[in-house]
């Protein structure tokens, strides 16, 4: 399920796990079709009516370069920020259910570069210089940060269904003090570039790293204007007890209050975002389990809404940029018109720069522009000093009229195509995970079985079972269970696993697994091979997914299917082929 698809039906062989999502004959959901149509119209309006205005008054020198078609049509993006060892890379693995190419995790600073994790046919890493000049990737604007930055940027591609609808940006861990002066590029400007293009920005903290260093403060302040995208996450909360968690939460809110100047209280998500396939490190306190599960579910629900609202977010961002470009043109046009025709241009220009707030007020009154659309005078003055006002183009009413037409007509007409009620919005492709009962507030609960049935021959892949977005259990209210032929990714042996696993570690010991698998009646030699396949990390115990693999292989072997074919089929059904090729 590709948000940037060209309308072609997908090859069912590439998406072995079934789906219960409203999918048309072209393999696209209603939301994906709306996204494609929205992107096409936005690209057309922007290139014809907004981009000429930006170019005429050098908008790039004050804000950012003109948007390309790839920028507007790119997949929704999530930016992760935080100090070192707060769990950014691990959080990515938690979402994907697997590690991405080139990922490194450790208690020391390990991620030393910006990494864009994107969908691709096979796992590979694209160096920054190649990614910046690729016409298929939305990173051409990064060339302005120079060679040193591009040497610290790369694209990691992975064939993961979650990445069909999202791009994740992992960032270097932020240190404190003077250690950051050797980066060789403007870190906060890079953060601002990604924040402008992101649909969500996650600021990660943990209970042992609540201090906000100077560079981290600068990075957070560079998010100004994008506050609606920011979500704050307090990670590793299971490593502190309930009393400590209360104090840590208060200390974090106090620290944030000094950095984020807002009268509202920021929402902080609590959790422990640890991949299911990894054994937890350190002491795990259980007195906050219910709270953390509830908080993690809230965050995942927020993340699921990103692809579904992608088209609306794109319109919002283009409208915001168009308003900025319009005000910018008025400012430059006014300053240019105030210059004398012959002598004293430099003197007049200096006088206007020295009293820029007064000039802004004149423009506001003259053109009836809202003060909130104007840039910060000090920052604007600093950028304007690099130019000669006399060299700018004169004010063009025609270009302004085109932008006004886009704002007054094109964009509102586009907004009319969006559903007027949440009940008309569909699930964008990832089912609710982890809950044993159907939540009526989730998208999947609002549709009938008929609406959620894919077109014949069309299959939509589910995330791997280790992914936080995976449906690890059926949420069907049918007393006979859900149609696992339509969704083979559901773990069918969960009840049997729960009855034999250790309640704390959530793994089945070798002895318990032997007793269960022996009941299949298969020869010992064959069961030995099944165990070797399922216990791929040689731990001597099976987690829930490994237990599911073993049971499904035994099921197929009893039906006289060869071992290799059984293994390939089960791994394909569960979406495990990326992790385990052997």
Coordinates of C-alpha atoms in Angstrom, one line a residue:
X1 CA 0.0 0.0 0.0
X2 CA 1.9 3.0 -1.3
X3 CA 0.8 6.5 -0.6
X4 CA 2.7 7.6 -3.7
X5 CA 1.4 4.9 -5.9
X6 CA 0.5 5.6 -9.5
X7 CA -2.8 3.9 -9.3
X8 CA -1.7 0.5 -10.3
X9 CA -2.9 -2.6 -8.5
X10 CA -0.4 -4.2 -6.3
X11 CA 1.1 -7.6 -6.9
X12 CA -0.5 -10.0 -4.4
X13 CA 2.7 -12.1 -4.3
X14 CA 4.5 -9.1 -2.8
X15 CA 2.0 -8.7 0.0
X16 CA 1.3 -12.2 1.4
X17 CA -0.6 -11.0 4.5
X18 CA -4.3 -10.2 3.8
X19 CA -6.3 -7.2 4.8
X20 CA -9.7 -6.1 6.0
X21 CA -9.3 -2.5 4.9
X22 CA -11.6 -0.7 2.4
X23 CA -9.5 -1.1 -0.8
X24 CA -10.6 -0.4 -4.4
X25 CA -9.8 -2.4 -7.5
X26 CA -6.7 -0.3 -8.1
X27 CA -5.2 -1.4 -4.8
X28 CA -5.7 2.1 -3.2
X29 CA -7.9 3.0 -0.2
X30 CA -10.2 6.0 -0.4
X31 CA -7.7 8.0 1.7
X32 CA -4.8 7.2 -0.7
X33 CA -6.9 8.2 -3.7
X34 CA -7.8 11.5 -1.9
X35 CA -4.1 12.0 -1.1
X36 CA -3.0 11.6 -4.7
X37 CA -5.7 13.9 -6.0
X38 CA -4.9 16.5 -3.3
X39 CA -1.1 16.3 -4.1
X40 CA -1.7 16.8 -7.8
X41 CA -3.9 19.9 -7.3
X42 CA -1.5 21.4 -4.7
X43 CA 1.5 20.9 -7.0
X44 CA -0.4 22.6 -9.8
X45 CA -1.6 25.6 -7.7
X46 CA 1.7 26.0 -6.0
X47 CA 3.8 26.0 -9.2
X48 CA 1.5 28.4 -11.0
X49 CA 0.5 30.9 -8.3
X50 CA 2.8 30.6 -5.3
X51 CA 6.2 29.7 -6.6
X52 CA 6.5 32.7 -9.0
X53 CA 5.8 35.0 -6.1
X54 CA 8.5 33.3 -4.0
X55 CA 11.0 33.6 -6.8
X56 CA 10.2 37.2 -7.6
X57 CA 11.1 38.4 -4.0
X58 CA 13.8 35.9 -3.1
X59 CA 11.7 34.1 -0.5
X60 CA 14.4 31.4 -0.4
X61 CA 16.8 33.8 1.2
X62 CA 14.6 34.4 4.2
X63 CA 12.7 31.1 4.6
X64 CA 13.4 28.0 2.5
X65 CA 13.9 27.0 -1.1
X66 CA 10.9 26.6 -3.4
X67 CA 9.2 23.3 -3.0
X68 CA 9.6 20.6 -5.6
X69 CA 7.0 18.2 -6.8
X70 CA 8.7 15.6 -4.7
X71 CA 8.5 17.8 -1.6
X72 CA 4.7 18.2 -1.9
X73 CA 4.1 14.6 -2.9
X74 CA 6.4 13.0 -0.4
X75 CA 5.0 10.5 2.2
X76 CA 4.1 11.8 5.7
X77 CA 7.3 12.2 7.8
X78 CA 8.0 11.7 11.5
X79 CA 11.1 13.4 12.9
X80 CA 12.7 12.1 16.1
X81 CA 14.7 14.4 18.3
X82 CA 16.4 13.8 21.6
X83 CA 19.7 13.6 23.5
X84 CA 21.9 10.6 23.1
X85 CA 20.6 7.3 24.5
X86 CA 17.0 8.4 25.0
X87 CA 15.8 5.6 22.7
X88 CA 15.3 7.2 19.3
X89 CA 16.7 4.4 17.2
X90 CA 15.1 1.8 19.5
X91 CA 11.7 3.6 19.1
X92 CA 12.1 3.3 15.3
X93 CA 12.7 -0.5 15.8
X94 CA 9.7 -0.6 18.1
X95 CA 7.4 0.8 15.4
X96 CA 8.9 -1.2 12.5
X97 CA 9.2 -4.5 14.4
X98 CA 12.7 -4.8 13.0
X99 CA 16.0 -3.0 12.7
X100 CA 16.8 -0.8 9.7
X101 CA 20.0 -1.0 7.6
X102 CA 22.9 0.8 9.4
X103 CA 21.1 1.1 12.7
X104 CA 23.2 1.1 15.9
X105 CA 22.0 1.1 19.4
X106 CA 24.0 1.6 22.6
X107 CA 24.2 3.5 25.9
X108 CA 26.9 5.7 24.3
X109 CA 26.2 8.1 21.4
X110 CA 25.8 5.7 18.5
X111 CA 23.6 7.4 15.8
X112 CA 26.1 10.0 14.4
X113 CA 24.1 11.0 11.3
X114 CA 20.6 11.9 10.1
X115 CA 18.9 8.8 8.7
X116 CA 15.8 8.8 6.6
X117 CA 14.1 5.4 6.9
X118 CA 12.0 4.8 3.8
X119 CA 10.3 2.0 1.9
X120 CA 12.2 0.1 -0.7
X121 CA 12.2 -3.3 -2.4
X122 CA 15.2 -4.5 -0.4
X123 CA 17.3 -3.4 2.6
X124 CA 20.0 -0.9 1.4
X125 CA 21.7 2.3 2.4
X126 CA 21.8 5.3 0.0
X127 CA 24.6 7.8 0.9
X128 CA 23.6 11.4 1.4
X129 CA 25.2 12.9 -1.7
X130 CA 23.4 10.4 -3.9
X131 CA 20.1 10.8 -2.1
X132 CA 20.2 14.6 -2.5
X133 CA 20.5 14.4 -6.3
X134 CA 17.9 11.6 -6.7
X135 CA 14.8 12.8 -8.5
X136 CA 12.8 10.1 -6.7
X137 CA 13.6 11.3 -3.2
X138 CA 12.4 14.6 -1.6
X139 CA 15.8 15.6 -0.3
X140 CA 17.2 17.9 -3.0
X141 CA 16.8 20.9 -0.7
X142 CA 19.5 19.5 1.7
X143 CA 22.2 20.4 -0.8
X144 CA 22.3 23.9 0.7
X145 CA 23.8 22.6 3.9
X146 CA 27.0 21.5 2.1
X147 CA 29.2 18.5 1.8
X148 CA 29.9 18.1 5.5
X149 CA 26.2 17.6 6.3
X150 CA 25.5 15.3 3.3
X151 CA 28.4 13.1 4.5
X152 CA 26.4 12.8 7.7
X153 CA 23.1 12.0 6.0
X154 CA 21.8 8.8 4.5
X155 CA 18.7 7.0 3.4
X156 CA 18.0 3.5 4.8
X157 CA 15.5 1.6 2.6
X158 CA 13.6 -1.4 4.0
X159 CA 10.7 -3.4 2.6
X160 CA 8.3 -2.8 5.6
X161 CA 4.6 -2.2 5.1
X162 CA 4.6 0.6 7.7
X163 CA 7.0 2.6 5.5
X164 CA 4.6 2.4 2.6
X165 CA 2.8 5.3 4.3
X166 CA 5.5 6.9 6.4
X167 CA 9.1 8.1 6.4
X168 CA 10.9 8.1 9.7
X169 CA 13.8 10.5 10.4
X170 CA 16.3 9.3 13.0
X171 CA 18.7 12.0 14.2
X172 CA 22.1 12.2 16.0
X173 CA 21.9 12.2 19.7
X174 CA 22.4 15.7 21.1
X175 CA 25.2 16.1 23.6
X176 CA 26.0 19.0 25.9
X177 CA 28.6 21.8 26.1
X178 CA 31.2 22.4 23.5
X179 CA 31.2 18.9 22.1
X180 CA 28.8 20.0 19.3
X181 CA 30.9 22.8 17.8
X182 CA 32.7 20.3 15.6
X183 CA 29.7 19.2 13.6
X184 CA 30.7 21.3 10.6
X185 CA 27.1 22.2 9.6
X186 CA 24.3 24.2 11.1
X187 CA 22.5 21.6 13.2
X188 CA 19.5 23.7 14.1
X189 CA 18.9 24.8 10.5
X190 CA 18.9 21.2 9.4
X191 CA 16.3 20.4 12.2
X192 CA 14.2 23.3 11.0
X193 CA 14.3 22.0 7.4
X194 CA 13.1 18.6 8.4
X195 CA 10.5 20.1 10.8
X196 CA 9.0 22.1 8.0
X197 CA 8.4 19.0 6.0
X198 CA 7.4 16.7 8.9
X199 CA 3.9 15.8 9.9
X200 CA 5.0 15.0 13.5
X201 CA 8.0 15.8 15.6
X202 CA 8.7 13.6 18.6
X203 CA 10.9 15.0 21.4
X204 CA 12.3 12.0 23.4
X205 CA 13.5 12.2 27.0
X206 CA 14.2 9.5 29.6
X207 CA 14.1 9.6 33.3
X208 CA 17.8 9.9 33.6
X209 CA 18.3 12.7 31.0
X210 CA 16.0 15.5 31.8
X211 CA 18.5 18.3 31.4
X212 CA 18.2 20.4 28.2
X213 CA 21.6 21.3 26.7
X214 CA 22.2 24.5 24.8
X215 CA 22.1 22.8 21.5
X216 CA 19.0 20.8 22.4
X217 CA 17.4 24.1 23.5
X218 CA 18.4 25.6 20.1
X219 CA 16.9 22.6 18.3
X220 CA 13.6 22.9 20.2
X221 CA 13.4 26.7 19.6
X222 CA 14.0 26.1 15.9
X223 CA 10.6 24.3 15.9
X224 CA 8.9 27.6 16.6
X225 CA 5.9 27.9 14.2
X226 CA 5.5 24.1 14.2
X227 CA 4.2 23.7 17.7
X228 CA 1.2 21.8 16.5
X229 CA 3.4 19.0 15.2
X230 CA 5.4 18.5 18.4
X231 CA 4.7 15.6 20.8
X232 CA 6.8 14.9 23.9
X233 CA 7.7 11.4 24.9
X234 CA 9.2 10.3 28.3
X235 CA 10.8 7.0 27.5
X236 CA 12.1 4.1 29.7
X237 CA 9.4 4.8 32.4
X238 CA 9.4 1.1 33.4
X239 CA 12.9 1.6 34.8
X240 CA 11.7 3.9 37.6
X241 CA 9.1 3.2 40.3
X242 CA 5.9 5.0 40.7
X243 CA 7.1 7.6 43.2
X244 CA 10.2 8.4 41.1
X245 CA 8.0 8.7 38.0
X246 CA 5.9 11.3 39.6
X247 CA 9.0 13.4 40.5
X248 CA 10.6 12.9 37.1
X249 CA 7.4 14.0 35.3
X250 CA 7.3 17.2 37.4
X251 CA 11.0 17.9 36.7
X252 CA 10.5 17.4 33.0
X253 CA 7.5 19.8 32.9
X254 CA 9.6 22.4 34.8
X255 CA 12.5 22.0 32.3
X256 CA 10.2 22.3 29.3
X257 CA 8.5 25.4 30.7
X258 CA 11.8 27.3 30.4
X259 CA 12.3 26.3 26.8
X260 CA 8.8 26.2 25.2
X261 CA 7.1 29.6 25.9
X262 CA 3.4 28.6 25.8
X263 CA 0.6 29.2 28.2
X264 CA -0.7 25.6 27.5
X265 CA 0.6 22.6 29.3
X266 CA 2.4 20.3 26.8
X267 CA 1.1 16.7 26.6
X268 CA 3.8 14.2 27.6
X269 CA 3.4 10.6 26.6
X270 CA 4.8 8.1 29.1
X271 CA 6.0 4.7 28.0
X272 CA 8.7 2.2 27.5
X273 CA 9.1 1.8 23.8
X274 CA 11.1 -1.4 23.6
X275 CA 11.0 -3.8 20.6
X276 CA 9.1 -7.0 21.2
X277 CA 11.9 -9.1 19.9
X278 CA 14.5 -7.7 22.4
X279 CA 14.9 -8.7 26.1
X280 CA 14.4 -5.6 28.4
X281 CA 17.6 -4.3 29.8
X282 CA 17.8 -3.4 33.5
X283 CA 15.3 -3.5 36.3
X284 CA 11.7 -3.4 35.2
X285 CA 9.1 -2.0 37.7
X286 CA 5.6 -3.3 37.3
X287 CA 3.7 -0.7 39.4
X288 CA 3.2 1.5 36.3
X289 CA 2.3 -1.2 33.8
X290 CA -1.4 -0.2 33.3
X291 CA -0.5 3.5 33.0
X292 CA 2.2 2.9 30.5
X293 CA 0.1 0.6 28.3
X294 CA -2.6 3.3 28.2
X295 CA -0.1 6.0 27.4
X296 CA 1.5 4.0 24.6
X297 CA -1.9 3.2 23.1
X298 CA -2.6 6.9 23.0
X299 CA 0.6 7.7 21.2
X300 CA 0.1 4.9 18.7
X301 CA -3.4 6.2 18.0
X302 CA -1.8 9.6 17.3
X303 CA 0.7 8.0 15.0
X304 CA -2.0 6.1 13.1
X305 CA -3.8 9.3 12.3
X306 CA -0.9 10.7 10.4
X307 CA -1.3 8.8 7.1
X308 CA -5.1 9.2 7.3
X309 CA -4.8 13.0 7.7
X310 CA -1.8 13.4 5.3
X311 CA -3.8 15.1 2.6
X312 CA -5.3 17.6 5.0
X313 CA -1.9 18.3 6.5
X314 CA -0.4 18.9 3.0
X315 CA -3.1 21.6 2.3
X316 CA -2.4 23.2 5.7
X317 CA 1.3 23.4 5.1
X318 CA 0.9 24.9 1.6
X319 CA -1.6 27.5 2.8
X320 CA 0.7 28.5 5.6
X321 CA 3.6 28.8 3.2
X322 CA 1.5 30.8 0.8
X323 CA 0.5 33.3 3.5
X324 CA 4.2 33.7 4.5
X325 CA 5.2 34.3 0.8
X326 CA 2.4 36.8 0.4
X327 CA 3.4 38.8 3.5
X328 CA 7.1 38.6 2.4
X329 CA 6.2 40.0 -1.0
X330 CA 4.4 42.9 0.6
X331 CA 7.3 43.7 2.9
X332 CA 9.9 43.6 0.1
X333 CA 7.7 45.5 -2.2
X334 CA 7.1 48.2 0.4
X335 CA 10.7 48.6 1.3
X336 CA 11.7 48.8 -2.4
X337 CA 9.0 51.5 -3.1
X338 CA 10.2 53.6 -0.1
X339 CA 13.7 54.1 -1.6
X340 CA 14.4 57.4 -3.4
X341 CA 14.6 57.3 -7.1
X342 CA 18.1 58.9 -7.4
X343 CA 20.3 59.6 -4.4
X344 CA 20.3 58.5 -0.8
X345 CA 19.2 54.9 -1.3
X346 CA 21.7 53.4 1.1
X347 CA 20.9 55.9 3.8
X348 CA 17.1 55.3 3.5
X349 CA 17.6 51.6 3.5
X350 CA 19.6 51.7 6.7
X351 CA 17.0 53.9 8.3
X352 CA 14.2 51.4 7.5
X353 CA 16.3 48.5 8.7
X354 CA 17.0 50.3 12.0
X355 CA 13.2 50.8 12.6
X356 CA 11.8 47.6 10.9
X357 CA 9.0 47.1 13.4
X358 CA 7.6 50.5 12.4
X359 CA 7.8 49.6 8.7
X360 CA 5.9 46.4 9.5
X361 CA 3.1 48.4 11.2
X362 CA 2.8 50.6 8.1
X363 CA 2.5 47.5 5.9
X364 CA -0.1 46.0 8.2
X365 CA -2.3 49.1 8.1
X366 CA -1.8 49.7 4.3
X367 CA -2.7 46.2 3.2
X368 CA -4.8 45.1 6.1
X369 CA -2.5 42.2 6.9
X370 CA -2.7 40.3 10.3
X371 CA 0.3 40.9 12.6
X372 CA 0.6 37.2 13.3
X373 CA 1.6 36.6 9.7
X374 CA 4.7 38.8 9.9
X375 CA 8.2 37.3 10.6
X376 CA 10.3 38.2 13.6
X377 CA 11.8 41.7 12.9
X378 CA 15.3 40.9 14.3
X379 CA 15.6 37.6 12.3
X380 CA 14.2 39.3 9.1
X381 CA 16.7 42.2 9.5
X382 CA 19.6 39.8 9.9
X383 CA 18.6 38.0 6.6
X384 CA 17.9 41.3 4.8
X385 CA 21.3 42.6 5.5
X386 CA 22.7 40.1 3.0
X387 CA 20.8 41.8 0.2
X388 CA 20.5 45.3 -1.4
X389 CA 16.9 46.5 -1.2
X390 CA 17.4 48.4 -4.5
X391 CA 18.1 45.1 -6.3
X392 CA 14.7 43.6 -5.4
X393 CA 11.8 43.6 -7.9
X394 CA 9.1 46.2 -7.6
X395 CA 5.8 45.3 -6.1
X396 CA 3.7 43.2 -8.5
X397 CA 0.0 43.3 -8.0
X398 CA -0.4 40.6 -10.6
X399 CA 1.7 38.1 -8.6
X400 CA -0.2 39.0 -5.4
X401 CA -3.5 38.6 -7.1
X402 CA -2.5 35.0 -8.2
X403 CA -1.6 34.1 -4.6
X404 CA -4.8 35.7 -3.4
X405 CA -6.8 33.6 -5.9
X406 CA -5.1 30.4 -4.6
X407 CA -5.9 31.3 -1.0
X408 CA -9.4 32.4 -1.6
X409 CA -10.5 29.9 -4.3
X410 CA -8.2 27.0 -5.0
X411 CA -7.4 25.8 -1.5
X412 CA -11.0 26.2 -0.2
X413 CA -12.3 24.3 -3.2
X414 CA -9.8 21.6 -2.4
X415 CA -10.9 21.5 1.3
X416 CA -14.5 20.8 0.2
X417 CA -13.4 17.3 -1.0
X418 CA -12.5 16.2 2.5
X419 CA -15.0 14.3 4.6
X420 CA -17.0 16.5 7.0
X421 CA -17.2 13.9 9.7
X422 CA -14.7 11.5 11.2
X423 CA -17.2 8.7 10.6
X424 CA -16.5 9.2 6.9
X425 CA -12.8 8.7 7.2
X426 CA -11.4 5.3 6.8
X427 CA -8.6 3.3 8.3
X428 CA -5.4 4.1 6.4
X429 CA -4.0 0.7 6.5
X430 CA -2.8 -0.3 9.9
X431 CA -5.1 -2.0 12.4
X432 CA -5.3 -1.2 16.0
X433 CA -2.9 -3.3 18.0
X434 CA -2.6 -4.9 21.3
X435 CA -6.1 -4.5 22.7
X436 CA -8.1 -7.6 23.4
X437 CA -11.5 -5.8 22.9
X438 CA -12.7 -3.6 20.1
X439 CA -12.4 0.1 20.8
X440 CA -15.3 1.9 19.2
X441 CA -13.3 5.0 18.8
X442 CA -10.7 3.4 16.5
X443 CA -11.2 3.6 12.8
X444 CA -11.5 -0.1 12.3
X445 CA -14.5 -0.2 14.7
X446 CA -16.5 2.2 12.6
X447 CA -17.0 0.2 9.5
X448 CA -19.0 -2.8 8.6
X449 CA -17.4 -6.0 7.4
X450 CA -18.6 -5.2 3.9
X451 CA -16.8 -1.8 3.9
X452 CA -13.6 -3.4 5.2
X453 CA -13.5 -6.2 2.6
X454 CA -10.8 -5.7 -0.1
X455 CA -11.5 -6.0 -3.7
X456 CA -11.0 -9.5 -5.1
X457 CA -7.3 -10.2 -5.8
X458 CA -6.2 -7.1 -3.9
X459 CA -4.1 -7.6 -0.7
X460 CA -2.7 -5.0 1.7
X461 CA 0.3 -6.0 3.8
X462 CA 0.3 -5.8 7.6
X463 CA 3.3 -4.7 9.6
X464 CA 5.5 -7.5 10.9
X465 CA 4.2 -9.1 14.1
X466 CA 7.0 -7.5 16.2
X467 CA 5.9 -4.0 15.1
X468 CA 4.0 -1.9 17.6
X469 CA 1.4 -1.4 14.8
X470 CA 0.8 -5.1 14.3
X471 CA -2.5 -6.7 15.1
X472 CA -1.2 -9.4 17.5
X473 CA -4.6 -10.7 18.2
X474 CA -8.0 -10.8 16.7
X475 CA -10.4 -8.0 17.7
X476 CA -13.4 -9.6 16.1
X477 CA -16.6 -10.0 18.1
X478 CA -17.6 -13.1 16.2
X479 CA -17.5 -15.9 18.8
X480 CA -15.9 -18.2 16.2
X481 CA -13.0 -15.7 15.7
X482 CA -11.8 -13.7 12.7
X483 CA -11.2 -14.9 9.2
X484 CA -7.5 -15.7 9.4
X485 CA -7.5 -16.6 5.7
X486 CA -8.2 -12.9 5.1
X487 CA -5.6 -11.9 7.6
X488 CA -3.0 -14.6 8.2
X489 CA -0.9 -12.2 10.2
X490 CA -3.1 -12.6 13.3
X491 CA -1.4 -14.8 15.9
X492 CA -3.7 -17.8 16.1
X493 CA -1.9 -19.6 18.9
X494 CA -2.0 -16.7 21.4
X495 CA -4.2 -18.5 23.9
X496 CA -2.0 -21.6 23.9
X497 CA 1.1 -19.4 24.3
X498 CA -0.5 -17.5 27.3
X499 CA -1.2 -20.9 29.0
X500 CA 2.4 -22.1 28.7
X501 CA 4.5 -18.9 29.0
X502 CA 6.1 -17.4 32.1
X503 CA 3.8 -14.6 33.2
X504 CA 6.6 -12.1 33.8
X505 CA 9.1 -12.8 31.0
X506 CA 6.4 -13.7 28.4
X507 CA 8.5 -16.5 26.9
X508 CA 7.9 -20.3 26.7
X509 CA 10.7 -22.3 28.2
X510 CA 12.4 -25.2 26.3
X511 CA 10.7 -27.8 28.5
X512 CA 7.2 -26.3 28.1
X513 CA 7.7 -25.9 24.3
X514 CA 8.9 -29.6 24.1
X515 CA 5.7 -30.7 25.8
X516 CA 3.5 -28.7 23.5
X517 CA 5.2 -29.5 20.3
X518 CA 5.4 -33.2 21.1
X519 CA 1.7 -33.4 21.1
X520 CA 1.8 -32.8 17.3
X521 CA 3.0 -36.5 16.9
X522 CA 5.8 -35.5 14.6
X523 CA 9.1 -37.4 14.7
X524 CA 11.7 -36.1 17.2
X525 CA 14.2 -35.4 14.3
X526 CA 11.6 -33.2 12.6
X527 CA 10.7 -31.3 15.8
X528 CA 14.4 -30.7 16.4
X529 CA 14.6 -28.9 13.1
X530 CA 11.4 -27.0 13.9
X531 CA 13.0 -25.8 17.1
X532 CA 16.1 -24.7 15.3
X533 CA 14.0 -22.6 12.9
X534 CA 11.8 -21.0 15.6
X535 CA 14.6 -20.3 18.1
X536 CA 16.5 -18.2 15.6
X537 CA 18.3 -16.2 18.2
X538 CA 19.4 -19.3 20.1
X539 CA 18.0 -18.1 23.5
X540 CA 16.7 -21.6 24.4
X541 CA 13.2 -20.2 24.8
X542 CA 10.4 -18.9 22.5
X543 CA 8.7 -15.6 22.5
X544 CA 5.1 -15.2 21.2
X545 CA 6.0 -14.9 17.5
X546 CA 8.6 -17.7 17.7
X547 CA 6.0 -19.9 19.3
X548 CA 3.6 -19.0 16.6
X549 CA 6.2 -19.9 13.9
X550 CA 6.8 -23.3 15.5
X551 CA 3.1 -24.2 15.8
X552 CA 2.3 -23.1 12.3
X553 CA 5.2 -25.1 10.8
X554 CA 4.1 -28.2 12.8
X555 CA 0.6 -27.7 11.5
X556 CA 1.8 -27.7 7.9
X557 CA 4.2 -30.6 8.4
X558 CA 1.2 -32.7 9.7
X559 CA -0.5 -31.8 6.4
X560 CA 2.6 -33.4 4.7
X561 CA 4.0 -30.1 3.4
X562 CA 7.9 -30.2 3.1
X563 CA 9.8 -28.4 5.9
X564 CA 11.4 -25.8 3.6
X565 CA 8.1 -24.9 2.0
X566 CA 6.4 -24.7 5.4
X567 CA 9.1 -22.4 6.7
X568 CA 8.8 -20.1 3.7
X569 CA 5.0 -20.0 3.8
X570 CA 4.9 -19.2 7.6
X571 CA 7.5 -16.5 7.4
X572 CA 5.7 -14.9 4.5
X573 CA 2.3 -15.1 6.3
X574 CA 3.8 -13.4 9.4
X575 CA 5.8 -10.8 7.5
X576 CA 9.2 -12.1 8.8
X577 CA 11.0 -12.4 5.5
X578 CA 12.9 -9.1 6.0
X579 CA 14.5 -10.3 9.2
X580 CA 15.1 -13.9 8.4
X581 CA 16.3 -14.9 5.0
X582 CA 17.9 -18.2 5.9

